[in-house]
Amino acid sequence: MTAPDEQPGSAAHVLELVANGSATSRADLVRELGLAASTVSARVQELVEAGLLAESGEGASRGGRRPRLLRVAEQGAVALAADLGSHHIRTGAVGLTGDAFDIDDHAVDLTAGPEPALDTLAERLGALAERQRAAGRTVRGVGVGFPGPVDADGARIIAPSRMPGWHLFPLRDRLADRLGLPVLLDNDANMMALGEHRAAHPTRRHLVVVKAGRGIGSGVISDGRLHRGARGSAGDISHVRVDEGAELPCSCGNIGCLETVASGAAIAAALREKGIAVDSATDILRLVENGEPHATTLVRQAGRDIGAVLAVVVNFFNPEAVILGGALSGAQPLVAAVRGMLYERCLPMATSDLTINAAGCGPDAGLLGAGHAVLRRHTTADAPPPPAAVRS
């Protein structure tokens, strides 16, 4: 079922068309949406009264009265966004025009359990909210991307690999209780897919966006919308079995998963076995850029393994683009290897117009996606107000 905030012609849809430049007047909105002028005017008035849109100046006439120009209010709504990694939290504010600002990175170890991470996340997002309010902006909610499975309701973490204590943890509700704001929670790859789609590929309807970093995941955009599947696990390529994995045990309890050979954690472990000091994906990229042969070979093979799994996805789903994000997407041997495997193993019909590129939004993709998801849902005048008191 289509969520109310995603309905064509909704107030959120009208706001998005103005924010991305598709419409600059009520007349433009009527043409874009195919709705009656009275309906469009009602939506616009709702957003003006909520302080999200403003009308000023006059546009060019097309035979009648010169239209009033619409723009996003300068001191309009923002969403707080957090992109969580296994060892860091990246936070920022996202405005209606799709810009991320006030961005900050902070080291945190999610493997130490949920309570310390919740304390850090609430503290940093609470301070971020105060800075936005001090600047005269309205904070509409919080979006969080988590590096593990999230249930279909977007409320709890489900059996994340390598993260003891997180299973069934109600992160959404606990964080909303701490901040006094509505919270949207989803898998980090899904949030990245939303961000890449909105910011870099808004005209494409079908995308697969891969996050290749310490772990591996992907988000699927189908017919312009994020596809989560029946239980929220759509796009989880990390635990597909691959030949290269052989009998290697995976953190999920199976053997031979893609994660065991193609993730940043697996590559780093293989390099350490060869006596090469490496810990993070950033270290791997540095070695590849310096021409270290073992790192280059492992990264190239990781690209082949990821490409072999994606070939099945491309043949089945037939997307317009495969976008490679995450820290390892900065390694050209990996991107080239994925591209080569897709052209080798996919039907010509599936690859004749297929775009295969590194992500365009860099490390901000997850923030942009999380912020956009919140603003789509909580930008109408009847959005639920935050509680009067915020618990510490």
mmCIF file of C-alpha atoms in Angstrom:
data_model
loop_
_atom_site.group_PDB
_atom_site.id
_atom_site.type_symbol
_atom_site.label_atom_id
_atom_site.label_comp_id
_atom_site.label_asym_id
_atom_site.label_seq_id
_atom_site.Cartn_x
_atom_site.Cartn_y
_atom_site.Cartn_z
ATOM 1 C CA MET A 1 0.000 0.000 0.000
ATOM 2 C CA THR A 2 1.228 3.499 -0.809
ATOM 3 C CA ALA A 3 1.938 5.538 2.298
ATOM 4 C CA PRO A 4 -0.059 8.783 2.615
ATOM 5 C CA ASP A 5 3.091 10.894 2.355
ATOM 6 C CA GLU A 6 3.915 9.260 -0.994
ATOM 7 C CA GLN A 7 0.493 9.788 -2.627
ATOM 8 C CA PRO A 8 0.724 11.793 -5.874
ATOM 9 C CA GLY A 9 -0.615 15.266 -5.249
ATOM 10 C CA SER A 10 -0.159 15.130 -1.474
ATOM 11 C CA ALA A 11 1.185 18.173 0.336
ATOM 12 C CA ALA A 12 4.548 16.400 0.676
ATOM 13 C CA HIS A 13 4.587 15.730 -3.083
ATOM 14 C CA VAL A 14 3.795 19.383 -3.825
ATOM 15 C CA LEU A 15 6.578 20.494 -1.505
ATOM 16 C CA GLU A 16 9.062 18.136 -3.167
ATOM 17 C CA LEU A 17 8.214 19.438 -6.663
ATOM 18 C CA VAL A 18 8.887 22.996 -5.536
ATOM 19 C CA ALA A 19 12.020 22.032 -3.610
ATOM 20 C CA ASN A 20 13.625 20.203 -6.566
ATOM 21 C CA GLY A 21 12.749 22.940 -9.058
ATOM 22 C CA SER A 22 10.139 20.987 -11.039
ATOM 23 C CA ALA A 23 7.498 23.630 -10.285
ATOM 24 C CA THR A 24 7.789 27.333 -9.468
ATOM 25 C CA SER A 25 4.118 28.353 -9.427
ATOM 26 C CA ARG A 26 0.634 26.989 -8.806
ATOM 27 C CA ALA A 27 0.121 26.778 -12.567
ATOM 28 C CA ASP A 28 3.242 24.629 -12.880
ATOM 29 C CA LEU A 29 1.898 22.336 -10.171
ATOM 30 C CA VAL A 30 -1.431 21.961 -11.953
ATOM 31 C CA ARG A 31 0.398 20.900 -15.127
ATOM 32 C CA GLU A 32 2.762 18.553 -13.271
ATOM 33 C CA LEU A 33 0.112 16.854 -11.145
ATOM 34 C CA GLY A 34 -2.891 16.907 -13.463
ATOM 35 C CA LEU A 35 -5.097 18.011 -10.573
ATOM 36 C CA ALA A 36 -7.739 20.706 -10.390
ATOM 37 C CA ALA A 37 -6.456 24.221 -9.708
ATOM 38 C CA SER A 38 -8.584 24.367 -6.535
ATOM 39 C CA THR A 39 -6.972 21.187 -5.191
ATOM 40 C CA VAL A 40 -3.482 22.470 -5.899
ATOM 41 C CA SER A 41 -4.285 25.818 -4.276
ATOM 42 C CA ALA A 42 -5.490 24.034 -1.148
ATOM 43 C CA ARG A 43 -2.252 22.047 -0.918
ATOM 44 C CA VAL A 44 -0.144 25.161 -1.459
ATOM 45 C CA GLN A 45 -2.088 27.129 1.126
ATOM 46 C CA GLU A 46 -1.599 24.319 3.637
ATOM 47 C CA LEU A 47 2.160 24.467 3.117
ATOM 48 C CA VAL A 48 2.268 28.284 3.222
ATOM 49 C CA GLU A 49 0.362 28.311 6.515
ATOM 50 C CA ALA A 50 2.748 25.681 7.896
ATOM 51 C CA GLY A 51 5.683 27.974 7.057
ATOM 52 C CA LEU A 52 7.143 25.538 4.534
ATOM 53 C CA LEU A 53 6.457 27.452 1.322
ATOM 54 C CA ALA A 54 6.465 31.151 0.529
ATOM 55 C CA GLU A 55 5.119 33.120 -2.440
ATOM 56 C CA SER A 56 7.010 36.124 -3.735
ATOM 57 C CA GLY A 57 7.579 37.980 -7.014
ATOM 58 C CA GLU A 58 5.915 37.210 -10.294
ATOM 59 C CA GLY A 59 6.772 34.825 -13.102
ATOM 60 C CA ALA A 60 6.317 35.192 -16.842
ATOM 61 C CA SER A 61 2.743 35.295 -18.093
ATOM 62 C CA ARG A 62 1.475 32.585 -20.443
ATOM 63 C CA GLY A 63 -1.490 34.570 -21.635
ATOM 64 C CA GLY A 64 -3.156 35.391 -18.347
ATOM 65 C CA ARG A 65 -2.269 36.945 -15.022
ATOM 66 C CA ARG A 66 1.395 36.728 -14.079
ATOM 67 C CA PRO A 67 1.795 33.843 -11.598
ATOM 68 C CA ARG A 68 3.144 34.273 -8.108
ATOM 69 C CA LEU A 69 6.418 32.379 -7.676
ATOM 70 C CA LEU A 70 6.712 29.636 -5.086
ATOM 71 C CA ARG A 71 9.842 28.868 -3.118
ATOM 72 C CA VAL A 72 10.826 26.885 -0.059
ATOM 73 C CA ALA A 73 10.731 29.091 3.018
ATOM 74 C CA GLU A 74 14.234 30.149 4.038
ATOM 75 C CA GLN A 75 13.639 29.233 7.667
ATOM 76 C CA GLY A 76 11.582 26.183 6.821
ATOM 77 C CA ALA A 77 11.681 22.645 8.088
ATOM 78 C CA VAL A 78 14.728 20.456 8.536
ATOM 79 C CA ALA A 79 15.171 16.828 9.453
ATOM 80 C CA LEU A 80 17.918 15.484 11.637
ATOM 81 C CA ALA A 81 19.729 12.535 10.109
ATOM 82 C CA ALA A 82 22.113 9.904 11.421
ATOM 83 C CA ASP A 83 24.064 7.351 9.401
ATOM 84 C CA LEU A 84 25.416 4.659 11.712
ATOM 85 C CA GLY A 85 28.400 2.472 10.965
ATOM 86 C CA SER A 86 29.772 -0.307 13.111
ATOM 87 C CA HIS A 87 32.411 2.091 14.482
ATOM 88 C CA HIS A 88 31.088 5.607 13.813
ATOM 89 C CA ILE A 89 28.035 7.851 13.783
ATOM 90 C CA ARG A 90 27.663 10.544 11.106
ATOM 91 C CA THR A 91 25.013 13.174 11.832
ATOM 92 C CA GLY A 92 23.691 16.212 10.031
ATOM 93 C CA ALA A 93 20.630 18.308 9.229
ATOM 94 C CA VAL A 94 18.845 18.040 5.878
ATOM 95 C CA GLY A 95 16.796 20.894 4.450
ATOM 96 C CA LEU A 96 13.826 20.844 2.111
ATOM 97 C CA THR A 97 16.018 21.633 -0.876
ATOM 98 C CA GLY A 98 18.004 18.456 -0.223
ATOM 99 C CA ASP A 99 21.180 19.959 1.204
ATOM 100 C CA ALA A 100 22.955 18.383 4.187
ATOM 101 C CA PHE A 101 24.711 20.709 6.606
ATOM 102 C CA ASP A 102 26.088 20.894 10.144
ATOM 103 C CA ILE A 103 27.658 17.470 9.494
ATOM 104 C CA ASP A 104 29.714 15.751 12.159
ATOM 105 C CA ASP A 105 31.442 12.373 12.563
ATOM 106 C CA HIS A 106 31.917 10.713 15.918
ATOM 107 C CA ALA A 107 33.604 7.414 16.805
ATOM 108 C CA VAL A 108 31.365 4.870 18.507
ATOM 109 C CA ASP A 109 31.493 1.085 18.780
ATOM 110 C CA LEU A 110 28.080 -0.438 18.051
ATOM 111 C CA THR A 111 29.436 -3.872 18.952
ATOM 112 C CA ALA A 112 29.606 -2.713 22.579
ATOM 113 C CA GLY A 113 25.808 -2.939 22.744
ATOM 114 C CA PRO A 114 22.801 -0.681 22.207
ATOM 115 C CA GLU A 115 22.657 1.350 25.421
ATOM 116 C CA PRO A 116 26.004 3.188 25.061
ATOM 117 C CA ALA A 117 25.282 3.837 21.370
ATOM 118 C CA LEU A 118 21.799 5.136 22.189
ATOM 119 C CA ASP A 119 23.250 7.533 24.766
ATOM 120 C CA THR A 120 25.769 8.907 22.250
ATOM 121 C CA LEU A 121 23.227 9.147 19.441
ATOM 122 C CA ALA A 122 20.630 10.914 21.595
ATOM 123 C CA GLU A 123 23.221 13.341 22.950
ATOM 124 C CA ARG A 124 24.555 14.327 19.540
ATOM 125 C CA LEU A 125 21.150 14.568 17.865
ATOM 126 C CA GLY A 126 19.776 16.566 20.795
ATOM 127 C CA ALA A 127 22.585 19.104 20.449
ATOM 128 C CA LEU A 128 22.033 19.213 16.688
ATOM 129 C CA ALA A 129 18.323 19.904 17.205
ATOM 130 C CA GLU A 130 19.082 22.805 19.516
ATOM 131 C CA ARG A 131 21.437 24.356 16.964
ATOM 132 C CA GLN A 132 18.746 24.168 14.285
ATOM 133 C CA ARG A 133 16.113 25.741 16.508
ATOM 134 C CA ALA A 134 18.522 28.488 17.512
ATOM 135 C CA ALA A 135 18.905 29.261 13.794
ATOM 136 C CA GLY A 136 15.125 29.629 13.475
ATOM 137 C CA ARG A 137 14.459 26.301 11.757
ATOM 138 C CA THR A 138 11.666 23.862 12.578
ATOM 139 C CA VAL A 139 12.868 20.335 13.311
ATOM 140 C CA ARG A 140 10.317 17.894 11.894
ATOM 141 C CA GLY A 141 11.835 14.594 12.892
ATOM 142 C CA VAL A 142 14.808 12.263 12.840
ATOM 143 C CA GLY A 143 15.916 9.679 10.256
ATOM 144 C CA VAL A 144 18.379 6.927 11.183
ATOM 145 C CA GLY A 145 20.186 4.442 8.965
ATOM 146 C CA PHE A 146 21.395 1.365 10.857
ATOM 147 C CA PRO A 147 24.018 -1.114 9.535
ATOM 148 C CA GLY A 148 21.859 -4.195 9.955
ATOM 149 C CA PRO A 149 18.364 -5.571 9.306
ATOM 150 C CA VAL A 150 15.377 -3.536 10.469
ATOM 151 C CA ASP A 151 11.869 -5.002 10.768
ATOM 152 C CA ALA A 152 9.124 -4.107 8.298
ATOM 153 C CA ASP A 153 7.551 -1.631 10.740
ATOM 154 C CA GLY A 154 10.818 0.253 11.076
ATOM 155 C CA ALA A 155 10.827 -0.111 14.847
ATOM 156 C CA ARG A 156 13.400 -2.722 15.848
ATOM 157 C CA ILE A 157 16.763 -4.153 14.865
ATOM 158 C CA ILE A 158 16.623 -7.790 13.743
ATOM 159 C CA ALA A 159 19.592 -10.143 14.354
ATOM 160 C CA PRO A 160 22.429 -7.907 13.115
ATOM 161 C CA SER A 161 25.691 -9.713 12.378
ATOM 162 C CA ARG A 162 28.600 -9.045 14.739
ATOM 163 C CA MET A 163 26.456 -6.888 17.049
ATOM 164 C CA PRO A 164 25.508 -8.762 20.240
ATOM 165 C CA GLY A 165 22.702 -7.282 22.273
ATOM 166 C CA TRP A 166 20.986 -5.463 19.395
ATOM 167 C CA HIS A 167 18.473 -8.161 18.398
ATOM 168 C CA LEU A 168 14.909 -6.824 18.856
ATOM 169 C CA PHE A 169 16.209 -3.582 20.351
ATOM 170 C CA PRO A 170 13.446 -0.937 19.860
ATOM 171 C CA LEU A 171 15.783 1.781 18.630
ATOM 172 C CA ARG A 172 13.090 3.900 16.975
ATOM 173 C CA ASP A 173 10.883 4.203 20.031
ATOM 174 C CA ARG A 174 13.725 4.556 22.509
ATOM 175 C CA LEU A 175 15.293 7.362 20.493
ATOM 176 C CA ALA A 176 11.942 9.106 19.919
ATOM 177 C CA ASP A 177 11.328 8.978 23.666
ATOM 178 C CA ARG A 178 14.718 10.556 24.377
ATOM 179 C CA LEU A 179 14.426 13.320 21.769
ATOM 180 C CA GLY A 180 10.711 14.069 21.813
ATOM 181 C CA LEU A 181 10.628 13.836 18.013
ATOM 182 C CA PRO A 182 9.222 11.321 15.534
ATOM 183 C CA VAL A 183 11.913 8.907 14.323
ATOM 184 C CA LEU A 184 12.173 6.909 11.107
ATOM 185 C CA LEU A 185 14.508 3.901 11.223
ATOM 186 C CA ASP A 186 15.710 1.840 8.277
ATOM 187 C CA ASN A 187 18.669 -0.158 7.052
ATOM 188 C CA ASP A 188 21.650 2.021 6.087
ATOM 189 C CA ALA A 189 21.730 0.719 2.500
ATOM 190 C CA ASN A 190 18.074 1.662 2.051
ATOM 191 C CA MET A 191 18.789 5.176 3.299
ATOM 192 C CA MET A 192 21.753 5.415 0.911
ATOM 193 C CA ALA A 193 19.532 4.296 -1.959
ATOM 194 C CA LEU A 194 16.992 6.998 -1.128
ATOM 195 C CA GLY A 195 19.716 9.638 -0.958
ATOM 196 C CA GLU A 196 21.339 8.647 -4.251
ATOM 197 C CA HIS A 197 17.985 8.481 -5.994
ATOM 198 C CA ARG A 198 16.789 11.857 -4.756
ATOM 199 C CA ALA A 199 20.049 13.777 -5.138
ATOM 200 C CA ALA A 200 21.844 12.152 -8.076
ATOM 201 C CA HIS A 201 19.331 10.107 -10.109
ATOM 202 C CA PRO A 202 15.876 11.681 -9.638
ATOM 203 C CA THR A 203 14.658 10.850 -13.163
ATOM 204 C CA ARG A 204 15.475 7.134 -12.951
ATOM 205 C CA ARG A 205 12.703 4.819 -11.785
ATOM 206 C CA HIS A 206 14.619 1.577 -11.176
ATOM 207 C CA LEU A 207 17.924 1.485 -9.287
ATOM 208 C CA VAL A 208 20.081 -0.895 -7.298
ATOM 209 C CA VAL A 209 22.396 0.963 -4.914
ATOM 210 C CA VAL A 210 25.125 -1.113 -3.281
ATOM 211 C CA LYS A 211 26.874 -0.108 -0.071
ATOM 212 C CA ALA A 212 30.316 -1.713 -0.016
ATOM 213 C CA GLY A 213 32.193 -0.824 3.132
ATOM 214 C CA ARG A 214 33.008 -2.784 6.261
ATOM 215 C CA GLY A 215 29.956 -4.868 5.347
ATOM 216 C CA ILE A 216 27.916 -5.184 2.157
ATOM 217 C CA GLY A 217 24.281 -4.315 1.501
ATOM 218 C CA SER A 218 22.058 -2.849 -1.154
ATOM 219 C CA GLY A 219 18.890 -0.823 -1.498
ATOM 220 C CA VAL A 220 16.362 -1.188 -4.290
ATOM 221 C CA ILE A 221 14.393 1.633 -5.892
ATOM 222 C CA SER A 222 11.455 0.223 -7.882
ATOM 223 C CA ASP A 223 9.197 2.496 -9.918
ATOM 224 C CA GLY A 224 10.653 5.493 -8.103
ATOM 225 C CA ARG A 225 10.057 4.178 -4.581
ATOM 226 C CA LEU A 226 12.129 2.280 -2.063
ATOM 227 C CA HIS A 227 11.279 -1.416 -2.153
ATOM 228 C CA ARG A 228 11.612 -3.083 1.258
ATOM 229 C CA GLY A 229 9.973 -6.419 0.520
ATOM 230 C CA ALA A 230 7.490 -8.348 2.650
ATOM 231 C CA ARG A 231 9.536 -8.273 5.865
ATOM 232 C CA GLY A 232 11.984 -5.466 5.190
ATOM 233 C CA SER A 233 14.929 -7.554 3.977
ATOM 234 C CA ALA A 234 14.836 -6.702 0.257
ATOM 235 C CA GLY A 235 18.301 -5.958 -1.113
ATOM 236 C CA ASP A 236 20.268 -8.011 1.413
ATOM 237 C CA ILE A 237 22.962 -9.448 -0.866
ATOM 238 C CA SER A 238 25.517 -9.855 1.912
ATOM 239 C CA HIS A 239 24.519 -13.412 2.757
ATOM 240 C CA VAL A 240 24.227 -14.850 -0.729
ATOM 241 C CA ARG A 241 26.588 -17.817 -1.040
ATOM 242 C CA VAL A 242 29.462 -17.419 -3.523
ATOM 243 C CA ASP A 243 31.996 -19.934 -4.833
ATOM 244 C CA GLU A 244 34.957 -17.859 -3.642
ATOM 245 C CA GLY A 245 33.670 -18.136 -0.069
ATOM 246 C CA ALA A 246 34.043 -21.941 -0.118
ATOM 247 C CA GLU A 247 33.610 -23.133 3.480
ATOM 248 C CA LEU A 248 34.388 -19.837 5.237
ATOM 249 C CA PRO A 249 32.112 -19.332 8.267
ATOM 250 C CA CYS A 250 29.986 -16.197 8.246
ATOM 251 C CA SER A 251 28.786 -14.150 11.200
ATOM 252 C CA CYS A 252 25.200 -15.037 10.216
ATOM 253 C CA GLY A 253 25.873 -18.708 11.016
ATOM 254 C CA ASN A 254 26.053 -19.939 7.415
ATOM 255 C CA ILE A 255 29.163 -20.565 5.328
ATOM 256 C CA GLY A 256 30.498 -19.052 2.127
ATOM 257 C CA CYS A 257 28.493 -15.806 2.211
ATOM 258 C CA LEU A 258 29.517 -12.866 0.033
ATOM 259 C CA GLU A 259 30.407 -10.958 3.205
ATOM 260 C CA THR A 260 33.133 -13.475 4.066
ATOM 261 C CA VAL A 261 35.243 -12.542 1.024
ATOM 262 C CA ALA A 262 34.050 -9.212 -0.412
ATOM 263 C CA SER A 263 33.398 -6.956 2.586
ATOM 264 C CA GLY A 264 35.892 -4.426 3.881
ATOM 265 C CA ALA A 265 36.175 -6.435 7.103
ATOM 266 C CA ALA A 266 37.057 -9.607 5.148
ATOM 267 C CA ILE A 267 39.623 -7.834 2.968
ATOM 268 C CA ALA A 268 41.235 -6.200 5.999
ATOM 269 C CA ALA A 269 41.467 -9.581 7.771
ATOM 270 C CA ALA A 270 43.073 -11.198 4.702
ATOM 271 C CA LEU A 271 45.648 -8.413 4.491
ATOM 272 C CA ARG A 272 46.501 -8.718 8.164
ATOM 273 C CA GLU A 273 47.152 -12.421 7.632
ATOM 274 C CA LYS A 274 49.823 -11.348 5.120
ATOM 275 C CA GLY A 275 51.399 -9.065 7.714
ATOM 276 C CA ILE A 276 50.010 -5.831 6.295
ATOM 277 C CA ALA A 277 48.748 -3.396 8.929
ATOM 278 C CA VAL A 278 45.173 -2.436 8.037
ATOM 279 C CA ASP A 279 41.968 -1.891 9.975
ATOM 280 C CA SER A 280 39.428 0.157 8.034
ATOM 281 C CA ALA A 281 38.162 0.555 4.473
ATOM 282 C CA THR A 282 40.078 3.827 4.374
ATOM 283 C CA ASP A 283 43.299 1.891 4.969
ATOM 284 C CA ILE A 284 42.403 -0.489 2.133
ATOM 285 C CA LEU A 285 41.778 2.406 -0.266
ATOM 286 C CA ARG A 286 45.119 3.951 0.651
ATOM 287 C CA LEU A 287 46.918 0.691 -0.104
ATOM 288 C CA VAL A 288 45.154 0.314 -3.458
ATOM 289 C CA GLU A 289 45.951 3.899 -4.422
ATOM 290 C CA ASN A 290 49.608 3.226 -3.552
ATOM 291 C CA GLY A 291 49.635 0.145 -5.772
ATOM 292 C CA GLU A 292 50.012 -2.458 -3.014
ATOM 293 C CA PRO A 293 49.590 -5.709 -4.997
ATOM 294 C CA HIS A 294 47.866 -7.845 -2.342
ATOM 295 C CA ALA A 295 45.281 -5.138 -1.577
ATOM 296 C CA THR A 296 44.654 -4.507 -5.275
ATOM 297 C CA THR A 297 44.182 -8.220 -5.981
ATOM 298 C CA LEU A 298 41.776 -8.696 -3.064
ATOM 299 C CA VAL A 299 39.735 -5.609 -3.960
ATOM 300 C CA ARG A 300 39.513 -6.674 -7.599
ATOM 301 C CA GLN A 301 38.359 -10.156 -6.589
ATOM 302 C CA ALA A 302 35.800 -8.599 -4.224
ATOM 303 C CA GLY A 303 34.435 -6.654 -7.199
ATOM 304 C CA ARG A 304 34.111 -9.875 -9.196
ATOM 305 C CA ASP A 305 32.273 -11.581 -6.333
ATOM 306 C CA ILE A 306 29.916 -8.643 -5.849
ATOM 307 C CA GLY A 307 29.385 -8.473 -9.603
ATOM 308 C CA ALA A 308 28.527 -12.176 -9.778
ATOM 309 C CA VAL A 309 25.744 -11.696 -7.219
ATOM 310 C CA LEU A 310 24.545 -8.475 -8.845
ATOM 311 C CA ALA A 311 24.350 -10.207 -12.234
ATOM 312 C CA VAL A 312 21.472 -12.307 -10.920
ATOM 313 C CA VAL A 313 19.821 -9.160 -9.538
ATOM 314 C CA VAL A 314 20.214 -7.281 -12.826
ATOM 315 C CA ASN A 315 18.852 -10.141 -14.938
ATOM 316 C CA PHE A 316 15.898 -10.544 -12.580
ATOM 317 C CA PHE A 317 15.094 -6.908 -11.761
ATOM 318 C CA ASN A 318 16.300 -5.131 -14.937
ATOM 319 C CA PRO A 319 17.270 -1.795 -13.321
ATOM 320 C CA GLU A 320 18.310 1.329 -15.200
ATOM 321 C CA ALA A 321 21.410 1.752 -13.049
ATOM 322 C CA VAL A 322 23.637 -0.056 -10.576
ATOM 323 C CA ILE A 323 25.258 2.474 -8.256
ATOM 324 C CA LEU A 324 28.196 1.489 -6.072
ATOM 325 C CA GLY A 325 28.487 3.382 -2.808
ATOM 326 C CA GLY A 326 30.202 2.944 0.519
ATOM 327 C CA ALA A 327 33.872 3.394 1.311
ATOM 328 C CA LEU A 328 35.125 0.669 -1.059
ATOM 329 C CA SER A 329 33.403 2.279 -4.064
ATOM 330 C CA GLY A 330 36.363 4.674 -4.150
ATOM 331 C CA ALA A 331 38.556 1.794 -5.358
ATOM 332 C CA GLN A 332 38.523 1.821 -9.148
ATOM 333 C CA PRO A 333 39.592 -1.863 -9.444
ATOM 334 C CA LEU A 334 36.443 -2.849 -7.560
ATOM 335 C CA VAL A 335 34.128 -0.725 -9.712
ATOM 336 C CA ALA A 336 35.769 -1.976 -12.904
ATOM 337 C CA ALA A 337 35.489 -5.596 -11.780
ATOM 338 C CA VAL A 338 31.790 -5.241 -10.955
ATOM 339 C CA ARG A 339 31.179 -3.639 -14.350
ATOM 340 C CA GLY A 340 33.070 -6.407 -16.123
ATOM 341 C CA MET A 341 31.129 -9.175 -14.398
ATOM 342 C CA LEU A 342 27.782 -7.563 -15.180
ATOM 343 C CA TYR A 343 28.600 -7.228 -18.875
ATOM 344 C CA GLU A 344 29.905 -10.803 -18.925
ATOM 345 C CA ARG A 345 27.037 -12.507 -17.112
ATOM 346 C CA CYS A 346 23.940 -10.447 -17.894
ATOM 347 C CA LEU A 347 21.730 -10.560 -20.946
ATOM 348 C CA PRO A 348 22.566 -7.876 -23.541
ATOM 349 C CA MET A 349 19.012 -6.604 -23.216
ATOM 350 C CA ALA A 350 19.603 -5.962 -19.495
ATOM 351 C CA THR A 351 22.936 -4.143 -19.968
ATOM 352 C CA SER A 352 22.482 -2.267 -23.260
ATOM 353 C CA ASP A 353 21.379 0.907 -21.461
ATOM 354 C CA LEU A 354 22.545 0.025 -17.947
ATOM 355 C CA THR A 355 24.510 2.647 -16.033
ATOM 356 C CA ILE A 356 27.160 1.215 -13.685
ATOM 357 C CA ASN A 357 28.901 3.939 -11.696
ATOM 358 C CA ALA A 358 30.267 4.889 -8.304
ATOM 359 C CA ALA A 359 27.856 6.868 -6.126
ATOM 360 C CA GLY A 360 27.705 10.596 -6.640
ATOM 361 C CA CYS A 361 26.786 11.726 -3.111
ATOM 362 C CA GLY A 362 29.810 10.317 -1.311
ATOM 363 C CA PRO A 363 29.517 9.822 2.449
ATOM 364 C CA ASP A 364 26.448 12.100 2.646
ATOM 365 C CA ALA A 365 24.137 9.736 0.711
ATOM 366 C CA GLY A 366 22.827 8.054 3.854
ATOM 367 C CA LEU A 367 22.175 11.377 5.572
ATOM 368 C CA LEU A 368 20.357 12.741 2.526
ATOM 369 C CA GLY A 369 18.195 9.645 2.283
ATOM 370 C CA ALA A 370 17.327 9.620 5.981
ATOM 371 C CA GLY A 371 16.501 13.319 5.958
ATOM 372 C CA HIS A 372 14.442 13.064 2.783
ATOM 373 C CA ALA A 373 12.420 10.161 4.209
ATOM 374 C CA VAL A 374 11.534 12.214 7.289
ATOM 375 C CA LEU A 375 10.640 15.343 5.337
ATOM 376 C CA ARG A 376 8.401 13.346 2.988
ATOM 377 C CA ARG A 377 6.422 12.089 5.961
ATOM 378 C CA HIS A 378 6.461 15.005 8.382
ATOM 379 C CA THR A 379 6.177 18.227 6.392
ATOM 380 C CA THR A 380 2.422 18.772 6.247
ATOM 381 C CA ALA A 381 0.570 21.104 8.539
ATOM 382 C CA ASP A 382 -1.078 18.174 10.352
ATOM 383 C CA ALA A 383 2.218 16.466 11.143
ATOM 384 C CA PRO A 384 2.235 15.350 14.788
ATOM 385 C CA PRO A 385 3.784 17.982 17.059
ATOM 386 C CA PRO A 386 6.667 16.941 19.287
ATOM 387 C CA PRO A 387 5.932 16.366 22.965
ATOM 388 C CA ALA A 388 6.225 19.420 25.183
ATOM 389 C CA ALA A 389 8.939 17.909 27.332
ATOM 390 C CA VAL A 390 12.041 16.051 26.251
ATOM 391 C CA ARG A 391 13.382 13.360 28.513
ATOM 392 C CA SER A 392 17.109 13.182 29.154
#
